[in-house]
């Protein structure tokens, strides 16, 4: 029974979590963390694969005869942030901090690997996926590019993030979009510079750029379903440096946020179309650089059902919220979720007092939720591979 295991296991995992917290490592540089993870998994006699996407680790636990397989994923990287906490396990790596709780995610998944290999109560394969570089560099994308799902075929994949502001140990399991896709763009307009008093001899990029900013706002207000969420924000506009000179060029930049891939495609196309229209209207030439960031994270129906039921069995109906509004923040788990049916849940980290919010220098993962997190992973695997 998991109840017999948990007290000792939770104490051990909390100590490990604090050790990881004290030694944070940034994207693709999680060497110490990855070695700890891989050693722990080898200690459980699992088949362990190191060095996927540089520091990523995957471990395999197969039981019974079923061909079914699922993946459970945790992230290992920290943030470039100076920790302001003074408790004994504060960061010893200057300018680096586990301010998003990935130390807790990693430790809890190790605890789940130990519990599942001890209890041996499922039929199929569980892959434990420890990914690097969730915060900025897209470690999940690199793992997929390096053949994560070819080497380790699985029918579903699951992720979890602690969520300050939600009661400790409660769950948020929402089907559909849960985190936004984020793209960025830079637009360079080239016209013909000239005397401000003789505009007919110039091609004015300030006017064209202003029209462009206005026209881009029509992409959301006129081309997007009012019930779909999207944001187009122009955040930079640089041009000129004298009152009597029309500048030769202007540069604009900004971000696009969406909650589904089709809308992400549509907005990129729309942006290109508007730029072409502005070129024709104002006689400028436009160079648009559009860069895709993390795709939206979208929870599929079947894994969401399993995750919801597992969470309910662990903490009870009243502690599982199922219709939370999505966050317009982004999540690298999306690269896994767009290949394999997936569910990404939020686990309440507690009220966020004293600045204990994600990416805050006062943040800390709440060790009180470790037992709940382990129970959830175990129940989830047992349910998906019953
Ligand atoms: Ni995070």
GROMACS .gro file of C-alpha atoms in nm, residues 142-292:
model
  151
  142UNK     CA    1   1.472   1.943  -2.861
  143UNK     CA    2   1.378   1.615  -2.692
  144UNK     CA    3   1.104   1.560  -2.951
  145UNK     CA    4   1.348   1.650  -3.233
  146UNK     CA    5   1.598   1.402  -3.089
  147UNK     CA    6   1.342   1.125  -3.122
  148UNK     CA    7   1.174   1.111  -2.779
  149UNK     CA    8   0.857   0.952  -2.918
  150UNK     CA    9   1.036   0.733  -3.174
  151UNK     CA   10   1.270   0.584  -2.916
  152UNK     CA   11   1.002   0.564  -2.647
  153UNK     CA   12   0.661   0.523  -2.815
  154UNK     CA   13   0.374   0.619  -2.585
  155UNK     CA   14   0.000   0.669  -2.623
  156UNK     CA   15  -0.034   0.959  -2.379
  157UNK     CA   16   0.190   1.202  -2.196
  158UNK     CA   17   0.124   1.394  -1.873
  159UNK     CA   18   0.272   1.706  -1.716
  160UNK     CA   19   0.225   1.890  -1.387
  161UNK     CA   20   0.309   2.237  -1.259
  162UNK     CA   21   0.278   2.370  -0.906
  163UNK     CA   22   0.048   2.673  -0.892
  164UNK     CA   23   0.086   2.937  -0.619
  165UNK     CA   24  -0.244   3.105  -0.540
  166UNK     CA   25  -0.433   2.773  -0.549
  167UNK     CA   26  -0.488   2.595  -0.214
  168UNK     CA   27  -0.201   2.359  -0.128
  169UNK     CA   28  -0.269   2.013  -0.265
  170UNK     CA   29  -0.570   2.110  -0.479
  171UNK     CA   30  -0.573   2.036  -0.852
  172UNK     CA   31  -0.668   2.222  -1.167
  173UNK     CA   32  -0.750   1.984  -1.452
  174UNK     CA   33  -0.902   2.159  -1.750
  175UNK     CA   34  -0.969   2.001  -2.089
  176UNK     CA   35  -0.873   2.212  -2.392
  177UNK     CA   36  -0.626   2.501  -2.398
  178UNK     CA   37  -0.448   2.572  -2.068
  179UNK     CA   38  -0.141   2.776  -2.166
  180UNK     CA   39  -0.086   3.015  -2.457
  181UNK     CA   40   0.133   2.996  -2.763
  182UNK     CA   41   0.378   3.284  -2.789
  183UNK     CA   42   0.528   3.419  -3.112
  184UNK     CA   43   0.733   3.731  -3.168
  185UNK     CA   44   0.776   3.953  -3.470
  186UNK     CA   45   0.998   4.230  -3.596
  187UNK     CA   46   0.897   4.451  -3.889
  188UNK     CA   47   1.141   4.676  -4.070
  189UNK     CA   48   0.992   4.942  -4.296
  190UNK     CA   49   1.210   5.108  -4.556
  191UNK     CA   50   1.097   5.422  -4.737
  192UNK     CA   51   1.288   5.723  -4.865
  193UNK     CA   52   1.426   5.972  -4.618
  194UNK     CA   53   1.394   6.344  -4.688
  195UNK     CA   54   1.312   6.694  -4.574
  196UNK     CA   55   1.018   6.715  -4.335
  197UNK     CA   56   0.889   7.021  -4.524
  198UNK     CA   57   0.886   6.839  -4.859
  199UNK     CA   58   0.713   6.508  -4.780
  200UNK     CA   59   0.611   6.456  -5.144
  201UNK     CA   60   0.979   6.393  -5.224
  202UNK     CA   61   1.007   6.125  -4.955
  203UNK     CA   62   0.838   5.797  -4.867
  204UNK     CA   63   0.728   5.836  -4.505
  205UNK     CA   64   0.789   5.530  -4.286
  206UNK     CA   65   0.650   5.698  -3.972
  207UNK     CA   66   0.310   5.737  -4.135
  208UNK     CA   67   0.322   5.387  -4.283
  209UNK     CA   68   0.436   5.240  -3.951
  210UNK     CA   69   0.156   5.418  -3.763
  211UNK     CA   70  -0.098   5.283  -4.010
  212UNK     CA   71   0.055   4.940  -3.967
  213UNK     CA   72   0.017   4.949  -3.587
  214UNK     CA   73  -0.349   5.042  -3.628
  215UNK     CA   74  -0.415   4.783  -3.898
  216UNK     CA   75  -0.257   4.503  -3.691
  217UNK     CA   76  -0.520   4.564  -3.423
  218UNK     CA   77  -0.788   4.460  -3.672
  219UNK     CA   78  -0.644   4.104  -3.676
  220UNK     CA   79  -0.790   4.031  -3.334
  221UNK     CA   80  -1.089   4.270  -3.335
  222UNK     CA   81  -1.215   4.187  -3.688
  223UNK     CA   82  -1.055   3.859  -3.806
  224UNK     CA   83  -1.070   3.650  -3.488
  225UNK     CA   84  -1.372   3.478  -3.336
  226UNK     CA   85  -1.473   3.695  -3.038
  227UNK     CA   86  -1.496   3.380  -2.824
  228UNK     CA   87  -1.137   3.281  -2.903
  229UNK     CA   88  -0.852   3.437  -2.703
  230UNK     CA   89  -0.573   3.614  -2.888
  231UNK     CA   90  -0.344   3.910  -2.828
  232UNK     CA   91  -0.139   4.111  -3.080
  233UNK     CA   92   0.078   4.367  -2.904
  234UNK     CA   93   0.318   4.606  -3.076
  235UNK     CA   94   0.570   4.682  -2.805
  236UNK     CA   95   0.843   4.868  -2.993
  237UNK     CA   96   0.846   5.142  -3.259
  238UNK     CA   97   1.180   5.302  -3.338
  239UNK     CA   98   1.222   5.567  -3.609
  240UNK     CA   99   1.398   5.896  -3.668
  241UNK     CA  100   1.597   6.134  -3.451
  242UNK     CA  101   1.537   6.488  -3.580
  243UNK     CA  102   1.233   6.716  -3.603
  244UNK     CA  103   1.300   6.821  -3.959
  245UNK     CA  104   1.406   6.488  -4.113
  246UNK     CA  105   1.179   6.214  -4.242
  247UNK     CA  106   1.367   5.895  -4.157
  248UNK     CA  107   1.462   5.635  -4.413
  249UNK     CA  108   1.352   5.337  -4.203
  250UNK     CA  109   1.156   5.230  -3.898
  251UNK     CA  110   1.151   4.913  -3.688
  252UNK     CA  111   0.852   4.773  -3.501
  253UNK     CA  112   0.835   4.466  -3.281
  254UNK     CA  113   0.591   4.280  -3.062
  255UNK     CA  114   0.429   3.956  -2.956
  256UNK     CA  115   0.136   3.737  -3.058
  257UNK     CA  116  -0.040   3.511  -2.805
  258UNK     CA  117  -0.299   3.250  -2.893
  259UNK     CA  118  -0.467   2.948  -2.737
  260UNK     CA  119  -0.482   2.721  -3.041
  261UNK     CA  120  -0.254   2.629  -3.328
  262UNK     CA  121  -0.499   2.722  -3.604
  263UNK     CA  122  -0.532   3.073  -3.467
  264UNK     CA  123  -0.154   3.094  -3.436
  265UNK     CA  124  -0.126   3.007  -3.810
  266UNK     CA  125  -0.407   3.247  -3.902
  267UNK     CA  126  -0.254   3.540  -3.715
  268UNK     CA  127   0.087   3.488  -3.874
  269UNK     CA  128  -0.077   3.485  -4.219
  270UNK     CA  129  -0.282   3.791  -4.124
  271UNK     CA  130   0.028   3.978  -4.013
  272UNK     CA  131   0.193   3.905  -4.349
  273UNK     CA  132  -0.119   4.015  -4.538
  274UNK     CA  133  -0.143   4.346  -4.349
  275UNK     CA  134   0.225   4.416  -4.419
  276UNK     CA  135   0.171   4.354  -4.791
  277UNK     CA  136  -0.126   4.592  -4.784
  278UNK     CA  137   0.072   4.865  -4.611
  279UNK     CA  138   0.352   4.828  -4.870
  280UNK     CA  139   0.102   4.878  -5.152
  281UNK     CA  140  -0.079   5.166  -4.983
  282UNK     CA  141   0.222   5.369  -4.869
  283UNK     CA  142   0.492   5.269  -5.116
  284UNK     CA  143   0.730   5.145  -4.848
  285UNK     CA  144   0.902   4.808  -4.851
  286UNK     CA  145   0.860   4.582  -4.551
  287UNK     CA  146   1.077   4.305  -4.414
  288UNK     CA  147   0.881   4.091  -4.166
  289UNK     CA  148   1.064   3.848  -3.941
  290UNK     CA  149   0.812   3.624  -3.767
  291UNK     CA  150   0.946   3.381  -3.509
  292UNK     CA  151   0.741   3.095  -3.370
   0.00000   0.00000   0.00000
